[in-house]
Amino acid sequence: MYKISWHIAFLLFTTSIFAQRIATPPQETIAQAKEIRAEYEDAKLAATSYNQQVRFFLDKKNQKVAAEVNSQQNLMALQGDYQHYVVQFFDETSSISDIEAKDSKGRRERLDVKRNFYEQDGIFYSDAKMCYFPLHFELQGSSYQVALQKNYQDIRYFPSIYFSQPFPVQHAQIQFTIPRDLKIDLAERNFEGYMVDKKSTYDSKEDADVISYTLKKLPPMTKEYGSKGPSHLYPHLLILPKNFQQDGQTVKVFETTKDLYHWYQSLVGLMRNDRTAVADLSKKLTQNATSDEEKIKAIYYWVQDNIRYIAFEDGIAGFKPDECQNVLEKKYGDCKGMANLTKELLIAAGFDARLTWIGTKRLAYDYSTPSLAVDNHMICTIILDDKKYFLDATEEFNEFGQYAERIQGKQVLIEDGDNFILETVPLADFKNNTRNFTQNLTLEEGNLKGTGNYIYTGESKANFLYDLNSIGKGYEEDALRYYITDGDKNYKATNIEVSDIGNRDGQMQLIFDVNWENAAAAFGNEIYLNLDFEKTLDQFDFEDDRKNDYLFSHKMHQVTTVTLDLPEGYSATYLPEPVDIQHDYFSFQIAYTQKDNQLLYTKTIAFPKAEIRKEDFAEWNKAIEAMNKMHNEQVVLTKT
Amino acid sequence: MNFQFISTLILVFFTFSLVAQNPKPEEIRATFWGNKAEAYQNASLPEKWEGESAVILYQKIGYDYSKVPVLSKLNATSYYHSRVVLLDKAAVKEFSEFSFSETYSGGVGYQRLKGKSNVGFKIIKPDGTEKEVDLDKAVEVDEENRRDNRKKIAIPDLQVGDVLDYYYQMDERFNIVQMHAFDPVLTTLNQDYPLAHQEVEFNVGDNFYIYFQSLNGAPELKNESKDGRRIYRLVTNDIDKNENKNWYYPYRSAPTLKFQVVYSKTPYFISYKTPQDDTKPKNRLTKEEILAIYDYSTTTSLQYKGLKKHLKNKGLLGQNNEAMIKEAYRYLYHQLIGKKIEKLYLGQANISNNVGRTLLQDLAYFCSREGIKRDWLITVPREYSDLDDVLLFGELTTLLGINLESENKSIYFSSPGLYPHYNEIPGEYEGAMAYVASSKEKIKLPVSSSKANHTSSTTHVRFKKDDMTTLEVEKQYTHKGRNRYWYQGQLLGPYDYLEKEMGYFGEALAAPVRNSGRGIKITQEQLDNLKEELAKQHEESLKYVIEDNYKCEISNIHDFEVQSPGRFFEDSTAYSYHFDAKGMVSKAGPNYIVQAGNFIGSQVEIPEKGMQRTADVYMPYARSFSERVVIELPEGYKVQGLQNLNKKVANEAGGFSSEASVEGNQLIIKTTKWYINNFEPAENWDKMLEFLEAAYQFTQEKVLLKKGG
């Protein structure tokens, strides 16, 4: 963001010192706080109870099912002198009201409630807002009861409700009141491992089913780098509104996936695409192409290159794509706008292209559940000779026919007139994302000299191209040098040549001359050296307290080969033991071999599923240790 | 990237303001985009910069200030106008989103400042077609602070090869009483992108005083006054983008501008004792003006009585020797800063920015009353300027010098912060020129020697019994002089020194007061939280310091112990700790390779690109380091390769020397590195490289532990 800042504000913070009587919590409360703290070392606050009552009702005027959620949070400090911000999110379809907080003696607090936009990384503008206020807890065991109401105008925009919070919750209850003229299903997710108490009763006065879920001892939601999205991790309920009765008629909401599709289609139908606006461009882009594939690439790559991803998530614009002529004019758009422009350019070129909804890997759902919770992304599908290709122009350097890890294996909903098509984005083989690093070296007075060569394919290439293009031409050479040398003064790279960094097709290549100083040490008639410059994953072990599986950005396959011409008269008299670890989720194979007058070092690392599961952490750590041991050993060359 | 074409050095006085006038947006637009200047109309990309990410083809910064006739008001317009050609996708992204405030309010405390701004963006396609950006598409992004009306806009239809032409103009109106000083500016001409043409223009009426200076090859202002308006313009072409270097003071080496505009009804304002001239820009403060910055006649001191009593109790009053001054300094520091430190950490007290200055005034007052010769020294940090080039009052600093005639000794004081610095001029002033307030003489401030700023360390290394590749390391550091500042900040916490310092004055650390009703309270929880937080911070800091020094896997850090915090009259900060290190020993069959040189800690690494240098080398201060490493050799192993550990380079800029020997079952390595000066001219860079490279190379040297060898 290029920010215009004209004045610098000098803020002088003063701490207000005011007198206040402190209510000392009872001993048993302090003991409880200590007990929870002992279990969750980093937690500074817990909810002894967090109850939510969800009441659905029919908003006859707007013909929508609406919901009112009343919540009561009993918050307790696990350490004294702690300030906690109560934060609630809302947007154009929801509101927060009736906020109050009482201390342990039932006295109402004066609250400084603020509302503001919730600015998120990567989203230019969104109608998401937050309502927040601070609460100060004087002592360990100090508590507040916070109550508030959140209203949803349309149940479609209330697709799920979670039990967990960013802090431990000792007792979480969600109670639903569902009038019998509304058909709403609740789908339980990630309940395994929790004691769930579910009760169903009938409230004759309201003619409603009352369903309550109680879960106990919920750990806090954790922010761990490389974790899956919350829908994979935490217990929650999907709220699935099926239909409602009005004037003796059954009105469908999302009874089936077809209803969801029809709703999406109705929004797509609101678009007024001006196909004439894109016709010229489509023609221009494809006029020199000699095959369908070349035409598709010309269009797809043009959108990737020329349309910037800038997301506006504002009300219905969060679901309705922007018209193709607007996106073309602005040269920016969100995923929907980019998918729509891609589609229209392809149609103008005579292809069968369709808008396609998808939930990325972050979401744990597929289209067997008709809900707005199941997708978060739109791409374009092209059907060519009965084969479907998926085009995601938000992936700036994705090659045609290759798919980003975040959508691989995910179900897609493809438009098909009144019907829809469900397909799955193919999973790519990890070898598709290979990074080959080859060095051919000779030894000259303690330095290893020769050539280096990197070759990238698939996502390893797409990521590298993205990084390099983000840096800017003026700094490209420095960036490449830094990338190759990792800032190590001993490893000097000169005559760096890189293949066209605007080209997505085929492989990307980086070649350079190497002068690796201080790489070998000579003692008497012996030379000691280690040919692994990178020492990949050197300290990449998982801590015992990590809670979640670890996701890599993509499936990886790195092959390193170093060939050293042995100095005359020398041969290897000690080679470290090879490492060969094979696991479904990772493999490491490292070995030195001597062949004639050459010493060969080969290392192959693969993460075929782009994921390390928590249950495999111990094995992973052992593998890392074995690899480190190898990295830390020296080859001995002896003059014979 | 942060876009800030003015960098504010100091903030002077804002006067009260009214709502600004409201020029019409279309007039403003016409002014910018109707610019007839050749450099703007025919701005083109120089061939040599075709490989850059973006190039600023034209940039104009302007200040247009007028007095409103009859009324005591100023109209102030400032603007920025730029034409930038975007040469790659990175640049398109960088310039594709802007945020701005349409109106804003600001200022300090009750002194409010209000203004209205206008922005405009247009895109010029390579074929010359122009497209203006519709500002109605900007979105509001801050509901809470509606007065500032902060907005964001995404620039549409922006592609590689396009030129983005944009401006930002701010119109303000100020109420004035006597004078108004606009924000001072200190900036280099180099920016993040190369700059083909730049103009800076001042357009002012009577009674506006322009202070302006071009440094290090930046062009001078030209007088283009006409129609009763004073117009001054600076034009500069062909400026390369910024580059980062080690030990580099950009305002001393790169083309730099320094300026400030002041409105005053009379030619006497701020602390000028001589009439100022509004008919031409002024480019330097005179000696008299510099000396008049501060009223040196200290007439009272709130601490005086207490201080006298304290010194009397200590039996030092009247001795007029350094022992008395030391005690006086300790007392004043304690009263003004020391006793508040714990409460500051607890969030229950403030230590104002002026307190250091108050301390110097109190000390000066005390000296005056006791008949001890003292003087104020007015100087400027080396980073900003030479004393002869001072233009803005904000550049100046006042130090206190005390002359102890009986001991034939001068001692110096600068404003202290959380750490007292008795008789230590911070490196930024060392060797700078200063005016002596009483005699008006110009003197050179003393420069400390490399020996005065010395770090010595001892490293004791043992091989772990069951894993020879893991080392158990015991480290002892002693930092003297200015070398201790950074480590004090990183590794010491208030509880490492406060108890003793408070105890010296018969005071104690904070005790919890619970449920005390009215008044300030400190609870046990607050104290516990603070100690927990400090311990956590310390753990992280220490890990960072060790890892940064050794660049290998560090674990099991324990037994950190402070022997001397080095705050008052202990001459050093000394501490020790233990840790385990992995990655410095490699197995090689039955033998081990030990990166013995690495034990002295990481050394300055000059990258290939930094080997050539045209800019002078400004370092913080002269300094030296000595290391003694003792490696316990495991039984059954012999060392080979000691010859690699003996080096010596010494020249007029500094040096590095090392020697290694085996004594009994110990390998002993001793090294020394020293930087003789705090400044080296660029032509001495090769000399510096000689010892910097020798020291780096030493860290790469290895020895062999040969089994049974």
Short mmCIF file of N, CA, C and O in Angstrom, two decimals, chain B residues 44 93 105 126 139 141 189 204 215 255 279 308 331 338 512-513 567 637 665 688:
data_model
loop_
_atom_site.label_atom_id
_atom_site.label_comp_id
_atom_site.label_asym_id
_atom_site.label_seq_id
_atom_site.Cartn_x
_atom_site.Cartn_y
_atom_site.Cartn_z
N SER B 44 10.57 11.92 -20.13
CA SER B 44 10.74 10.62 -20.80
C SER B 44 11.74 9.78 -20.03
O SER B 44 12.53 10.29 -19.24
N LYS B 93 1.96 -3.13 -8.93
CA LYS B 93 1.35 -3.47 -7.64
C LYS B 93 1.61 -2.36 -6.62
O LYS B 93 0.72 -1.98 -5.86
N SER B 105 -7.23 16.37 10.99
CA SER B 105 -6.99 17.25 12.13
C SER B 105 -5.83 16.65 12.87
O SER B 105 -5.62 15.45 12.84
N PRO B 126 0.99 4.13 -22.97
CA PRO B 126 2.15 4.32 -23.86
C PRO B 126 1.79 5.03 -25.18
O PRO B 126 2.64 5.70 -25.75
N VAL B 139 -13.03 4.22 -1.30
CA VAL B 139 -13.88 3.72 -0.22
C VAL B 139 -13.37 4.23 1.13
O VAL B 139 -12.17 4.40 1.33
N VAL B 141 -12.44 3.90 4.96
CA VAL B 141 -11.91 2.74 5.69
C VAL B 141 -11.78 2.95 7.19
O VAL B 141 -11.31 2.09 7.89
N LEU B 189 18.08 13.52 -1.48
CA LEU B 189 17.38 13.57 -2.77
C LEU B 189 17.09 12.16 -3.28
O LEU B 189 16.12 11.93 -3.98
N VAL B 204 6.29 32.48 -1.44
CA VAL B 204 5.81 33.08 -0.19
C VAL B 204 5.71 34.60 -0.32
O VAL B 204 6.30 35.20 -1.22
N LEU B 215 23.13 20.30 0.54
CA LEU B 215 24.38 19.69 1.03
C LEU B 215 24.84 18.57 0.11
O LEU B 215 24.03 17.96 -0.59
N PRO B 255 23.42 13.67 -1.62
CA PRO B 255 22.83 15.00 -1.80
C PRO B 255 21.61 15.16 -0.89
O PRO B 255 20.73 14.30 -0.88
N THR B 279 13.94 38.70 2.95
CA THR B 279 14.06 38.97 1.51
C THR B 279 14.93 37.93 0.80
O THR B 279 14.95 37.88 -0.41
N LYS B 308 22.16 19.28 48.41
CA LYS B 308 23.15 19.79 49.38
C LYS B 308 23.13 18.96 50.65
O LYS B 308 24.16 18.58 51.20
N TYR B 331 22.77 11.39 42.88
CA TYR B 331 21.59 11.85 43.61
C TYR B 331 20.54 12.40 42.65
O TYR B 331 19.36 12.05 42.70
N GLY B 338 15.85 7.53 38.45
CA GLY B 338 16.05 6.21 39.06
C GLY B 338 14.87 5.73 39.89
O GLY B 338 14.41 4.60 39.73
N PRO B 512 3.54 -4.57 47.27
CA PRO B 512 2.12 -4.57 46.90
C PRO B 512 1.23 -3.93 47.96
O PRO B 512 1.43 -4.13 49.16
N VAL B 513 0.32 -3.12 47.49
CA VAL B 513 -0.66 -2.52 48.39
C VAL B 513 -2.00 -2.94 47.80
O VAL B 513 -2.33 -2.58 46.68
N ARG B 567 26.16 0.75 35.44
CA ARG B 567 25.34 1.95 35.31
C ARG B 567 26.02 3.15 35.95
O ARG B 567 26.19 4.18 35.33
N TYR B 637 42.64 -37.14 21.72
CA TYR B 637 42.63 -36.41 20.45
C TYR B 637 43.77 -35.39 20.42
O TYR B 637 44.08 -34.79 21.44
N ASN B 665 45.94 -29.84 28.14
CA ASN B 665 44.82 -30.38 27.35
C ASN B 665 43.88 -29.26 26.90
O ASN B 665 42.71 -29.48 26.68
N MET B 688 40.38 -0.60 6.03
CA MET B 688 39.42 -1.25 6.92
C MET B 688 39.14 -2.68 6.44
O MET B 688 39.05 -3.60 7.25
#
